[in-house]
N, CA, C and O atoms as CSV, one atom per row, in Angstrom:
chain,resi,resn,atom,element,x,y,z
A,1,MET,N,N,-29.198,-1.607,47.114
A,1,MET,CA,C,-28.331,-0.457,47.198
A,1,MET,C,C,-28.647,0.455,46.020
A,1,MET,O,O,-29.276,0.038,45.047
A,2,GLU,N,N,-28.201,1.706,46.120
A,2,GLU,CA,C,-28.435,2.640,45.025
A,2,GLU,C,C,-27.214,3.530,44.818
A,2,GLU,O,O,-26.404,3.726,45.724
A,3,PHE,N,N,-27.105,4.061,43.609
A,3,PHE,CA,C,-25.988,4.914,43.215
A,3,PHE,C,C,-26.537,5.906,42.201
A,3,PHE,O,O,-27.176,5.509,41.227
A,4,SER,N,N,-26.293,7.197,42.420
A,4,SER,CA,C,-26.782,8.231,41.507
A,4,SER,C,C,-25.622,8.928,40.836
A,4,SER,O,O,-24.575,9.143,41.448
A,5,GLY,N,N,-25.808,9.280,39.574
A,5,GLY,CA,C,-24.771,9.978,38.841
A,5,GLY,C,C,-25.083,10.042,37.363
A,5,GLY,O,O,-26.228,9.896,36.934
A,6,LYS,N,N,-24.017,10.267,36.589
A,6,LYS,CA,C,-24.120,10.429,35.143
A,6,LYS,C,C,-23.487,9.224,34.454
A,6,LYS,O,O,-22.404,8.779,34.836
A,7,ILE,N,N,-24.168,8.700,33.439
A,7,ILE,CA,C,-23.633,7.578,32.661
A,7,ILE,C,C,-22.496,8.108,31.791
A,7,ILE,O,O,-22.705,8.987,30.955
A,8,ILE,N,N,-21.290,7.569,31.991
A,8,ILE,CA,C,-20.127,8.052,31.229
A,8,ILE,C,C,-19.672,7.050,30.172
A,8,ILE,O,O,-18.874,7.394,29.300
A,9,ALA,N,N,-20.172,5.804,30.239
A,9,ALA,CA,C,-19.804,4.813,29.228
A,9,ALA,C,C,-20.899,3.764,29.098
A,9,ALA,O,O,-21.460,3.300,30.090
A,10,VAL,N,N,-21.189,3.406,27.862
A,10,VAL,CA,C,-22.110,2.311,27.549
A,10,VAL,C,C,-21.277,1.269,26.816
A,10,VAL,O,O,-20.854,1.489,25.682
A,11,LEU,N,N,-21.043,0.137,27.465
A,11,LEU,CA,C,-20.196,-0.903,26.891
A,11,LEU,C,C,-21.015,-1.793,25.948
A,11,LEU,O,O,-22.242,-1.833,26.045
A,12,PRO,N,N,-20.346,-2.498,25.044
A,12,PRO,CA,C,-21.070,-3.332,24.072
A,12,PRO,C,C,-21.892,-4.434,24.744
A,12,PRO,O,O,-21.514,-4.982,25.780
A,13,GLU,N,N,-23.009,-4.732,24.125
A,13,GLU,CA,C,-23.885,-5.798,24.602
A,13,GLU,C,C,-23.202,-7.146,24.378
A,13,GLU,O,O,-22.550,-7.360,23.356
A,14,LYS,N,N,-23.359,-8.059,25.354
A,14,LYS,CA,C,-22.814,-9.415,25.243
A,14,LYS,C,C,-23.973,-10.399,25.305
A,14,LYS,O,O,-25.008,-10.124,25.912
A,15,GLY,N,N,-23.788,-11.525,24.683
A,15,GLY,CA,C,-24.839,-12.532,24.704
A,15,GLY,C,C,-24.315,-13.901,24.369
A,15,GLY,O,O,-23.154,-14.071,23.997
A,16,GLY,N,N,-25.198,-14.886,24.508
A,16,GLY,CA,C,-24.816,-16.248,24.207
A,16,GLY,C,C,-25.957,-17.198,24.487
A,16,GLY,O,O,-27.109,-16.796,24.649
A,17,ILE,N,N,-25.605,-18.469,24.540
A,17,ILE,CA,C,-26.565,-19.522,24.822
A,17,ILE,C,C,-26.109,-20.228,26.098
A,17,ILE,O,O,-24.952,-20.633,26.214
A,18,SER,N,N,-27.028,-20.369,27.051
A,18,SER,CA,C,-26.695,-21.021,28.320
A,18,SER,C,C,-26.586,-22.539,28.132
A,18,SER,O,O,-26.927,-23.067,27.073
A,19,LYS,N,N,-26.108,-23.234,29.174
A,19,LYS,CA,C,-25.995,-24.696,29.126
A,19,LYS,C,C,-27.351,-25.354,28.891
A,19,LYS,O,O,-27.435,-26.426,28.293
A,20,SER,N,N,-28.402,-24.707,29.362
A,20,SER,CA,C,-29.754,-25.270,29.189
A,20,SER,C,C,-30.357,-24.923,27.836
A,20,SER,O,O,-31.479,-25.327,27.533
A,21,GLY,N,N,-29.603,-24.162,27.004
A,21,GLY,CA,C,-30.061,-23.844,25.660
A,21,GLY,C,C,-30.831,-22.543,25.527
A,21,GLY,O,O,-31.370,-22.247,24.460
A,22,ASN,N,N,-30.890,-21.764,26.598
A,22,ASN,CA,C,-31.607,-20.483,26.551
A,22,ASN,C,C,-30.667,-19.351,26.138
A,22,ASN,O,O,-29.500,-19.324,26.528
A,23,GLU,N,N,-31.189,-18.428,25.351
A,23,GLU,CA,C,-30.406,-17.268,24.930
A,23,GLU,C,C,-30.368,-16.249,26.072
A,23,GLU,O,O,-31.363,-16.045,26.767
A,24,TRP,N,N,-29.203,-15.611,26.257
A,24,TRP,CA,C,-29.070,-14.578,27.283
A,24,TRP,C,C,-28.347,-13.366,26.710
A,24,TRP,O,O,-27.569,-13.483,25.764
A,25,LYS,N,N,-28.618,-12.180,27.306
A,25,LYS,CA,C,-27.937,-10.940,26.925
A,25,LYS,C,C,-27.675,-10.129,28.184
A,25,LYS,O,O,-28.454,-10.151,29.137
A,26,THR,N,N,-26.564,-9.418,28.161
A,26,THR,CA,C,-26.210,-8.529,29.260
A,26,THR,C,C,-25.480,-7.323,28.681
A,26,THR,O,O,-24.830,-7.421,27.641
A,27,GLN,N,N,-25.592,-6.199,29.355
A,27,GLN,CA,C,-24.890,-4.993,28.921
A,27,GLN,C,C,-24.381,-4.272,30.164
A,27,GLN,O,O,-25.071,-4.200,31.181
A,28,GLU,N,N,-23.162,-3.740,30.067
A,28,GLU,CA,C,-22.548,-3.030,31.187
A,28,GLU,C,C,-22.496,-1.535,30.903
A,28,GLU,O,O,-22.372,-1.096,29.760
A,29,TYR,N,N,-22.596,-0.767,31.990
A,29,TYR,CA,C,-22.575,0.691,31.933
A,29,TYR,C,C,-21.663,1.198,33.043
A,29,TYR,O,O,-21.501,0.542,34.072
A,30,VAL,N,N,-21.068,2.372,32.828
A,30,VAL,CA,C,-20.248,3.001,33.858
A,30,VAL,C,C,-20.928,4.306,34.241
A,30,VAL,O,O,-21.266,5.123,33.385
A,31,ILE,N,N,-21.122,4.490,35.547
A,31,ILE,CA,C,-21.769,5.685,36.078
A,31,ILE,C,C,-20.805,6.370,37.042
A,31,ILE,O,O,-20.063,5.702,37.763
A,32,GLU,N,N,-20.816,7.703,37.054
A,32,GLU,CA,C,-19.931,8.483,37.923
A,32,GLU,C,C,-20.784,9.428,38.749
A,32,GLU,O,O,-21.656,10.115,38.216
A,33,ASN,N,N,-20.530,9.462,40.071
A,33,ASN,CA,C,-21.309,10.354,40.919
A,33,ASN,C,C,-20.726,11.764,40.908
A,33,ASN,O,O,-19.716,12.017,40.251
A,34,HIS,N,N,-21.362,12.678,41.634
A,34,HIS,CA,C,-20.966,14.083,41.611
A,34,HIS,C,C,-20.380,14.537,42.948
A,34,HIS,O,O,-20.496,15.711,43.299
A,35,ASP,N,N,-19.759,13.638,43.691
A,35,ASP,CA,C,-19.141,13.988,44.962
A,35,ASP,C,C,-17.890,14.828,44.736
A,35,ASP,O,O,-17.435,14.992,43.604
A,36,GLN,N,N,-17.341,15.357,45.826
A,36,GLN,CA,C,-16.115,16.153,45.715
A,36,GLN,C,C,-15.012,15.326,45.054
A,36,GLN,O,O,-14.249,15.842,44.238
A,37,TYR,N,N,-14.934,14.052,45.406
A,37,TYR,CA,C,-14.000,13.124,44.779
A,37,TYR,C,C,-14.854,12.077,44.062
A,37,TYR,O,O,-15.217,11.066,44.662
A,38,PRO,N,N,-15.179,12.304,42.792
A,38,PRO,CA,C,-16.119,11.428,42.077
A,38,PRO,C,C,-15.673,9.971,42.043
A,38,PRO,O,O,-14.492,9.664,41.882
A,39,ARG,N,N,-16.641,9.094,42.196
A,39,ARG,CA,C,-16.404,7.655,42.121
A,39,ARG,C,C,-17.161,7.100,40.923
A,39,ARG,O,O,-18.231,7.583,40.554
A,40,LYS,N,N,-16.574,6.079,40.337
A,40,LYS,CA,C,-17.187,5.419,39.195
A,40,LYS,C,C,-17.603,4.013,39.603
A,40,LYS,O,O,-16.990,3.395,40.474
A,41,MET,N,N,-18.652,3.521,38.960
A,41,MET,CA,C,-19.127,2.176,39.227
A,41,MET,C,C,-19.563,1.563,37.906
A,41,MET,O,O,-20.260,2.201,37.117
A,42,CYS,N,N,-19.152,0.325,37.669
A,42,CYS,CA,C,-19.594,-0.417,36.490
A,42,CYS,C,C,-20.675,-1.393,36.946
A,42,CYS,O,O,-20.451,-2.213,37.837
A,43,PHE,N,N,-21.855,-1.295,36.322
A,43,PHE,CA,C,-22.955,-2.183,36.672
A,43,PHE,C,C,-23.471,-2.841,35.402
A,43,PHE,O,O,-23.231,-2.363,34.293
A,44,SER,N,N,-24.176,-3.935,35.582
A,44,SER,CA,C,-24.703,-4.655,34.421
A,44,SER,C,C,-26.226,-4.731,34.491
A,44,SER,O,O,-26.828,-4.692,35.564
A,45,VAL,N,N,-26.817,-4.841,33.317
A,45,VAL,CA,C,-28.250,-5.095,33.169
A,45,VAL,C,C,-28.360,-6.424,32.445
A,45,VAL,O,O,-27.810,-6.593,31.357
A,46,PHE,N,N,-29.072,-7.369,33.047
A,46,PHE,CA,C,-29.175,-8.716,32.489
A,46,PHE,C,C,-30.562,-8.927,31.899
A,46,PHE,O,O,-31.573,-8.686,32.559
A,47,GLY,N,N,-30.600,-9.375,30.660
A,47,GLY,CA,C,-31.856,-9.681,29.982
A,47,GLY,C,C,-32.172,-8.667,28.906
A,47,GLY,O,O,-32.120,-7.461,29.142
A,48,ALA,N,N,-32.502,-9.158,27.720
A,48,ALA,CA,C,-32.805,-8.284,26.586
A,48,ALA,C,C,-33.993,-7.382,26.880
A,48,ALA,O,O,-34.019,-6.234,26.437
A,49,ASP,N,N,-34.983,-7.886,27.627
A,49,ASP,CA,C,-36.157,-7.081,27.947
A,49,ASP,C,C,-35.805,-5.909,28.864
A,49,ASP,O,O,-36.296,-4.798,28.664
A,50,LYS,N,N,-34.951,-6.151,29.874
A,50,LYS,CA,C,-34.545,-5.064,30.776
A,50,LYS,C,C,-33.645,-4.053,30.065
A,50,LYS,O,O,-33.763,-2.850,30.294
A,51,ILE,N,N,-32.758,-4.532,29.215
A,51,ILE,CA,C,-31.882,-3.626,28.465
A,51,ILE,C,C,-32.737,-2.679,27.631
A,51,ILE,O,O,-32.489,-1.474,27.613
A,52,ALA,N,N,-33.737,-3.213,26.945
A,52,ALA,CA,C,-34.621,-2.389,26.118
A,52,ALA,C,C,-35.502,-1.485,26.974
A,52,ALA,O,O,-35.723,-0.327,26.620
A,53,ASN,N,N,-36.005,-1.996,28.094
A,53,ASN,CA,C,-36.889,-1.235,28.961
A,53,ASN,C,C,-36.150,-0.067,29.629
A,53,ASN,O,O,-36.676,1.045,29.681
A,54,PHE,N,N,-34.945,-0.310,30.137
A,54,PHE,CA,C,-34.179,0.754,30.801
A,54,PHE,C,C,-33.710,1.795,29.798
A,54,PHE,O,O,-33.686,2.983,30.118
A,55,ASN,N,N,-33.334,1.377,28.580
A,55,ASN,CA,C,-32.923,2.279,27.496
A,55,ASN,C,C,-31.923,3.337,27.981
A,55,ASN,O,O,-32.154,4.536,27.826
A,56,ILE,N,N,-30.829,2.888,28.559
A,56,ILE,CA,C,-29.821,3.781,29.146
A,56,ILE,C,C,-28.928,4.344,28.051
A,56,ILE,O,O,-28.431,3.604,27.202
A,57,LYS,N,N,-28.729,5.657,28.077
A,57,LYS,CA,C,-27.894,6.358,27.100
A,57,LYS,C,C,-26.742,7.067,27.815
A,57,LYS,O,O,-26.871,7.459,28.975
A,58,ALA,N,N,-25.620,7.229,27.118
A,58,ALA,CA,C,-24.478,7.964,27.654
A,58,ALA,C,C,-24.895,9.413,27.903
A,58,ALA,O,O,-25.608,10.009,27.095
A,59,GLY,N,N,-24.446,9.976,29.027
A,59,GLY,CA,C,-24.738,11.362,29.377
A,59,GLY,C,C,-25.970,11.540,30.233
A,59,GLY,O,O,-26.220,12.642,30.721
A,60,GLU,N,N,-26.753,10.487,30.431
A,60,GLU,CA,C,-27.971,10.581,31.239
A,60,GLU,C,C,-27.658,10.631,32.730
A,60,GLU,O,O,-26.692,10.024,33.191
A,61,GLU,N,N,-28.482,11.357,33.474
A,61,GLU,CA,C,-28.436,11.358,34.930
A,61,GLU,C,C,-29.412,10.289,35.408
A,61,GLU,O,O,-30.583,10.298,35.028
A,62,LEU,N,N,-28.929,9.369,36.243
A,62,LEU,CA,C,-29.760,8.257,36.703
A,62,LEU,C,C,-29.504,7.948,38.172
A,62,LEU,O,O,-28.464,8.297,38.730
A,63,THR,N,N,-30.478,7.287,38.778
A,63,THR,CA,C,-30.282,6.590,40.038
A,63,THR,C,C,-30.466,5.118,39.718
A,63,THR,O,O,-31.505,4.704,39.205
A,64,VAL,N,N,-29.437,4.332,40.028
A,64,VAL,CA,C,-29.441,2.912,39.718
A,64,VAL,C,C,-29.585,2.134,41.018
A,64,VAL,O,O,-28.832,2.351,41.968
A,65,TYR,N,N,-30.543,1.240,41.054
A,65,TYR,CA,C,-30.729,0.341,42.189
A,65,TYR,C,C,-30.172,-1.011,41.771
A,65,TYR,O,O,-30.506,-1.520,40.700
A,66,PHE,N,N,-29.324,-1.594,42.613
A,66,PHE,CA,C,-28.619,-2.802,42.210
A,66,PHE,C,C,-28.389,-3.744,43.385
A,66,PHE,O,O,-28.466,-3.348,44.548
A,67,ASP,N,N,-28.109,-4.991,43.052
A,67,ASP,CA,C,-27.710,-6.007,44.020
A,67,ASP,C,C,-26.257,-6.361,43.762
A,67,ASP,O,O,-25.782,-6.308,42.628
A,68,ILE,N,N,-25.559,-6.721,44.828
A,68,ILE,CA,C,-24.159,-7.129,44.722
A,68,ILE,C,C,-24.088,-8.641,44.875
A,68,ILE,O,O,-24.685,-9.217,45.785
A,69,ASP,N,N,-23.351,-9.272,43.972
A,69,ASP,CA,C,-23.161,-10.716,44.033
A,69,ASP,C,C,-21.691,-10.997,43.729
A,69,ASP,O,O,-21.004,-10.165,43.136
A,70,CYS,N,N,-21.222,-12.147,44.130
A,70,CYS,CA,C,-19.834,-12.533,43.905
A,70,CYS,C,C,-19.832,-13.966,43.387
A,70,CYS,O,O,-20.640,-14.794,43.808
A,71,ARG,N,N,-18.914,-14.245,42.467
A,71,ARG,CA,C,-18.820,-15.599,41.932
A,71,ARG,C,C,-17.345,-15.983,41.794
A,71,ARG,O,O,-16.465,-15.128,41.690
A,72,GLU,N,N,-17.105,-17.294,41.796
A,72,GLU,CA,C,-15.755,-17.822,41.681
A,72,GLU,C,C,-15.580,-18.452,40.311
A,72,GLU,O,O,-16.469,-19.145,39.817
A,73,TRP,N,N,-14.429,-18.206,39.702
A,73,TRP,CA,C,-14.096,-18.817,38.428
A,73,TRP,C,C,-12.600,-19.081,38.404
A,73,TRP,O,O,-11.806,-18.149,38.535
A,74,ASN,N,N,-12.208,-20.321,38.241
A,74,ASN,CA,C,-10.801,-20.739,38.203
A,74,ASN,C,C,-10.008,-20.246,39.410
A,74,ASN,O,O,-8.869,-19.802,39.273
A,75,GLY,N,N,-10.610,-20.327,40.582
A,75,GLY,CA,C,-9.909,-19.938,41.803
A,75,GLY,C,C,-9.866,-18.446,42.065
A,75,GLY,O,O,-9.255,-18.016,43.043
A,76,ARG,N,N,-10.493,-17.650,41.226
A,76,ARG,CA,C,-10.540,-16.195,41.419
A,76,ARG,C,C,-11.978,-15.784,41.684
A,76,ARG,O,O,-12.912,-16.444,41.229
A,77,TRP,N,N,-12.157,-14.692,42.422
A,77,TRP,CA,C,-13.488,-14.204,42.774
A,77,TRP,C,C,-13.767,-12.882,42.075
A,77,TRP,O,O,-12.898,-12.016,41.980
A,78,PHE,N,N,-14.995,-12.744,41.589
A,78,PHE,CA,C,-15.398,-11.552,40.846
A,78,PHE,C,C,-16.709,-11.018,41.400
A,78,PHE,O,O,-17.637,-11.781,41.667
A,79,ASN,N,N,-16.780,-9.688,41.573
A,79,ASN,CA,C,-18.017,-9.039,42.016
A,79,ASN,C,C,-18.882,-8.703,40.808
A,79,ASN,O,O,-18.381,-8.408,39.723
A,80,ASP,N,N,-20.174,-8.755,41.022
A,80,ASP,CA,C,-21.128,-8.412,39.977
A,80,ASP,C,C,-22.156,-7.467,40.578
A,80,ASP,O,O,-22.808,-7.802,41.567
A,81,LEU,N,N,-22.305,-6.283,39.981
A,81,LEU,CA,C,-23.302,-5.301,40.409
A,81,LEU,C,C,-24.397,-5.312,39.358
A,81,LEU,O,O,-24.219,-4.770,38.268
A,82,ARG,N,N,-25.529,-5.925,39.679
A,82,ARG,CA,C,-26.599,-6.118,38.698
A,82,ARG,C,C,-27.776,-5.201,39.017
A,82,ARG,O,O,-28.386,-5.292,40.082
A,83,ALA,N,N,-28.081,-4.315,38.068
A,83,ALA,CA,C,-29.174,-3.353,38.240
A,83,ALA,C,C,-30.520,-4.052,38.111
A,83,ALA,O,O,-30.713,-4.901,37.242
A,84,TRP,N,N,-31.449,-3.681,38.993
A,84,TRP,CA,C,-32.807,-4.216,38.909
A,84,TRP,C,C,-33.836,-3.099,38.724
A,84,TRP,O,O,-35.005,-3.362,38.442
A,85,LYS,N,N,-33.386,-1.846,38.886
A,85,LYS,CA,C,-34.282,-0.710,38.694
A,85,LYS,C,C,-33.449,0.517,38.346
A,85,LYS,O,O,-32.349,0.698,38.869
A,86,VAL,N,N,-33.981,1.363,37.455
A,86,VAL,CA,C,-33.319,2.602,37.058
A,86,VAL,C,C,-34.353,3.716,37.126
A,86,VAL,O,O,-35.464,3.571,36.617
A,87,GLU,N,N,-33.984,4.838,37.760
A,87,GLU,CA,C,-34.880,5.995,37.824
A,87,GLU,C,C,-34.189,7.206,37.220
A,87,GLU,O,O,-32.997,7.433,37.426
A,88,ARG,N,N,-34.962,7.974,36.472
A,88,ARG,CA,C,-34.496,9.237,35.922
A,88,ARG,C,C,-35.098,10.352,36.762
A,88,ARG,O,O,-36.236,10.231,37.216
A,89,PRO,N,N,-34.352,11.445,36.980
A,89,PRO,CA,C,-34.905,12.557,37.755
A,89,PRO,C,C,-36.175,13.099,37.106
A,89,PRO,O,O,-36.243,13.219,35.882
A,90,ALA,N,N,-37.157,13.420,37.899
A,90,ALA,CA,C,-38.432,13.929,37.389
A,90,ALA,C,C,-38.261,15.338,36.842
A,90,ALA,O,O,-37.639,16.187,37.481
A,91,GLY,N,N,-38.814,15.585,35.660
A,91,GLY,CA,C,-38.832,16.923,35.084
A,91,GLY,C,C,-37.523,17.396,34.494
A,91,GLY,O,O,-37.382,18.586,34.210
A,92,VAL,N,N,-36.565,16.516,34.298
A,92,VAL,CA,C,-35.288,16.934,33.721
A,92,VAL,C,C,-35.367,16.762,32.214
A,92,VAL,O,O,-35.555,15.654,31.712
A,93,ALA,N,N,-35.221,17.881,31.490
A,93,ALA,CA,C,-35.311,17.837,30.031
A,93,ALA,C,C,-34.035,17.299,29.403
A,93,ALA,O,O,-34.077,16.627,28.372
A,94,ASP,N,N,-32.906,17.594,30.023
A,94,ASP,CA,C,-31.637,17.089,29.501
A,94,ASP,C,C,-30.721,16.774,30.675
A,94,ASP,O,O,-31.151,16.840,31.827
A,95,SER,N,N,-29.484,16.437,30.407
A,95,SER,CA,C,-28.584,16.012,31.465
A,95,SER,C,C,-27.907,17.173,32.192
A,95,SER,O,O,-27.138,16.942,33.125
A,96,MET,N,N,-28.172,18.401,31.791
A,96,MET,CA,C,-27.561,19.547,32.450
A,96,MET,C,C,-28.333,19.910,33.710
A,96,MET,O,O,-29.563,19.956,33.680
A,97,PRO,N,N,-27.632,20.171,34.832
A,97,PRO,CA,C,-28.341,20.578,36.034
A,97,PRO,C,C,-28.929,21.974,35.848
A,97,PRO,O,O,-28.384,22.780,35.095
A,98,PRO,N,N,-30.051,22.267,36.539
A,98,PRO,CA,C,-30.660,23.580,36.384
A,98,PRO,C,C,-29.764,24.676,36.935
A,98,PRO,O,O,-29.069,24.480,37.932
A,99,VAL,N,N,-29.785,25.838,36.278
A,99,VAL,CA,C,-28.996,26.983,36.718
A,99,VAL,C,C,-29.846,27.793,37.676
A,99,VAL,O,O,-30.971,28.154,37.329
A,100,PRO,N,N,-29.340,28.100,38.903
A,100,PRO,CA,C,-30.142,28.873,39.840
A,100,PRO,C,C,-30.375,30.287,39.317
A,100,PRO,O,O,-29.482,30.918,38.751
A,101,GLU,N,N,-31.593,30.760,39.520
A,101,GLU,CA,C,-31.931,32.100,39.062
A,101,GLU,C,C,-31.468,33.113,40.094
A,101,GLU,O,O,-31.448,32.828,41.292
A,102,MET,N,N,-31.093,34.307,39.620
A,102,MET,CA,C,-30.666,35.368,40.521
A,102,MET,C,C,-31.899,35.997,41.156
A,102,MET,O,O,-32.943,36.123,40.516
A,103,ALA,N,N,-31.772,36.383,42.399
A,103,ALA,CA,C,-32.879,37.034,43.096
A,103,ALA,C,C,-33.157,38.381,42.441
A,103,ALA,O,O,-32.239,39.025,41.932
A,104,ALA,N,N,-34.403,38.805,42.452
A,104,ALA,CA,C,-34.787,40.083,41.843
A,104,ALA,C,C,-34.039,41.222,42.526
A,104,ALA,O,O,-33.968,41.277,43.754
A,105,GLY,N,N,-33.486,42.124,41.732
A,105,GLY,CA,C,-32.765,43.274,42.282
A,105,GLY,C,C,-31.288,43.025,42.509
A,105,GLY,O,O,-30.556,43.975,42.786
A,106,ASN,N,N,-30.821,41.807,42.407
A,106,ASN,CA,C,-29.403,41.497,42.607
A,106,ASN,C,C,-28.711,41.186,41.292
A,106,ASN,O,O,-27.764,40.400,41.267
A,107,ASN,N,N,-29.160,41.780,40.210
A,107,ASN,CA,C,-28.591,41.478,38.904
A,107,ASN,C,C,-27.359,42.305,38.581
A,107,ASN,O,O,-26.672,42.019,37.600
A,108,ALA,N,N,-27.061,43.320,39.376
A,108,ALA,CA,C,-25.898,44.165,39.118
A,108,ALA,C,C,-24.623,43.429,39.500
A,108,ALA,O,O,-24.586,42.775,40.542
A,109,PRO,N,N,-23.567,43.520,38.678
A,109,PRO,CA,C,-22.306,42.859,39.018
A,109,PRO,C,C,-21.644,43.534,40.212
A,109,PRO,O,O,-21.824,44.732,40.433
A,110,VAL,N,N,-20.893,42.778,40.968
A,110,VAL,CA,C,-20.186,43.301,42.127
A,110,VAL,C,C,-18.902,43.971,41.658
A,110,VAL,O,O,-18.172,43.413,40.839
A,111,ASP,N,N,-18.621,45.179,42.180
A,111,ASP,CA,C,-17.418,45.921,41.812
A,111,ASP,C,C,-16.351,45.685,42.866
A,111,ASP,O,O,-16.455,46.193,43.983
A,112,PHE,N,N,-15.321,44.912,42.517
A,112,PHE,CA,C,-14.253,44.604,43.457
A,112,PHE,C,C,-13.101,45.609,43.361
A,112,PHE,O,O,-12.172,45.542,44.167
A,113,SER,N,N,-13.134,46.520,42.418
A,113,SER,CA,C,-12.038,47.469,42.243
A,113,SER,C,C,-11.997,48.518,43.338
A,113,SER,O,O,-10.960,49.154,43.523
A,114,ALA,N,N,-13.070,48.721,44.064
A,114,ALA,CA,C,-13.110,49.742,45.107
A,114,ALA,C,C,-12.637,49.213,46.448
A,114,ALA,O,O,-12.787,49.907,47.454
A,115,ALA,N,N,-12.079,48.027,46.505
A,115,ALA,CA,C,-11.630,47.435,47.767
A,115,ALA,C,C,-10.439,48.211,48.324
A,115,ALA,O,O,-9.555,48.638,47.581
A,116,SER,N,N,-10.433,48.383,49.628
A,116,SER,CA,C,-9.314,49.071,50.274
A,116,SER,C,C,-8.236,48.061,50.642
A,116,SER,O,O,-8.435,46.854,50.503
A,117,ASP,N,N,-7.082,48.562,51.118
A,117,ASP,CA,C,-5.996,47.678,51.521
A,117,ASP,C,C,-6.390,46.814,52.725
A,117,ASP,O,O,-5.833,45.735,52.922
A,118,GLN,N,N,-7.331,47.277,53.514
A,118,GLN,CA,C,-7.782,46.526,54.680
A,118,GLN,C,C,-8.531,45.263,54.275
A,118,GLN,O,O,-8.604,44.309,55.049
A,119,ASP,N,N,-9.085,45.250,53.072
A,119,ASP,CA,C,-9.857,44.110,52.612
A,119,ASP,C,C,-8.986,42.976,52.041
A,119,ASP,O,O,-9.510,41.915,51.704
A,120,VAL,N,N,-7.676,43.184,51.929
A,120,VAL,CA,C,-6.793,42.189,51.345
A,120,VAL,C,C,-6.496,41.117,52.385
A,120,VAL,O,O,-6.131,41.421,53.520
A,121,LEU,N,N,-6.656,39.878,51.991
A,121,LEU,CA,C,-6.374,38.768,52.902
A,121,LEU,C,C,-4.864,38.547,53.033
A,121,LEU,O,O,-4.138,38.732,52.056
A,122,PRO,N,N,-4.375,38.157,54.212
A,122,PRO,CA,C,-2.933,38.012,54.436
A,122,PRO,C,C,-2.326,36.751,53.837
A,122,PRO,O,O,-1.129,36.525,54.017
A,123,PHE,N,N,-3.069,35.942,53.154
A,123,PHE,CA,C,-2.474,34.706,52.631
A,123,PHE,C,C,-2.654,34.573,51.158
A,123,PHE,O,O,-2.209,33.588,50.568
């Protein structure tokens, strides 16, 4: 699955030692899309190498590819959205969307003061 939007939060990195004695690290991020009613999603990146490779920063525009998994702990179930790939938009210098340029010859401001009474909307 994939989700595109802006990173709005970078949560602290967590880590520890597994039962088998291996060190592990994970970091969570919150991303918000740009729909009419924006949705937020918290996803995790597992592994110190992936955390360093993805190098996700707050304010970045990204497309996150992730898998959904669920686990049980003490009789409760928890969803886990784990990112396996991150893409940045090509050619974007910063997180601001490009401003559309005005067509040649249409640079004059519109004068609304000359409107007649017929142009007034009834609502």
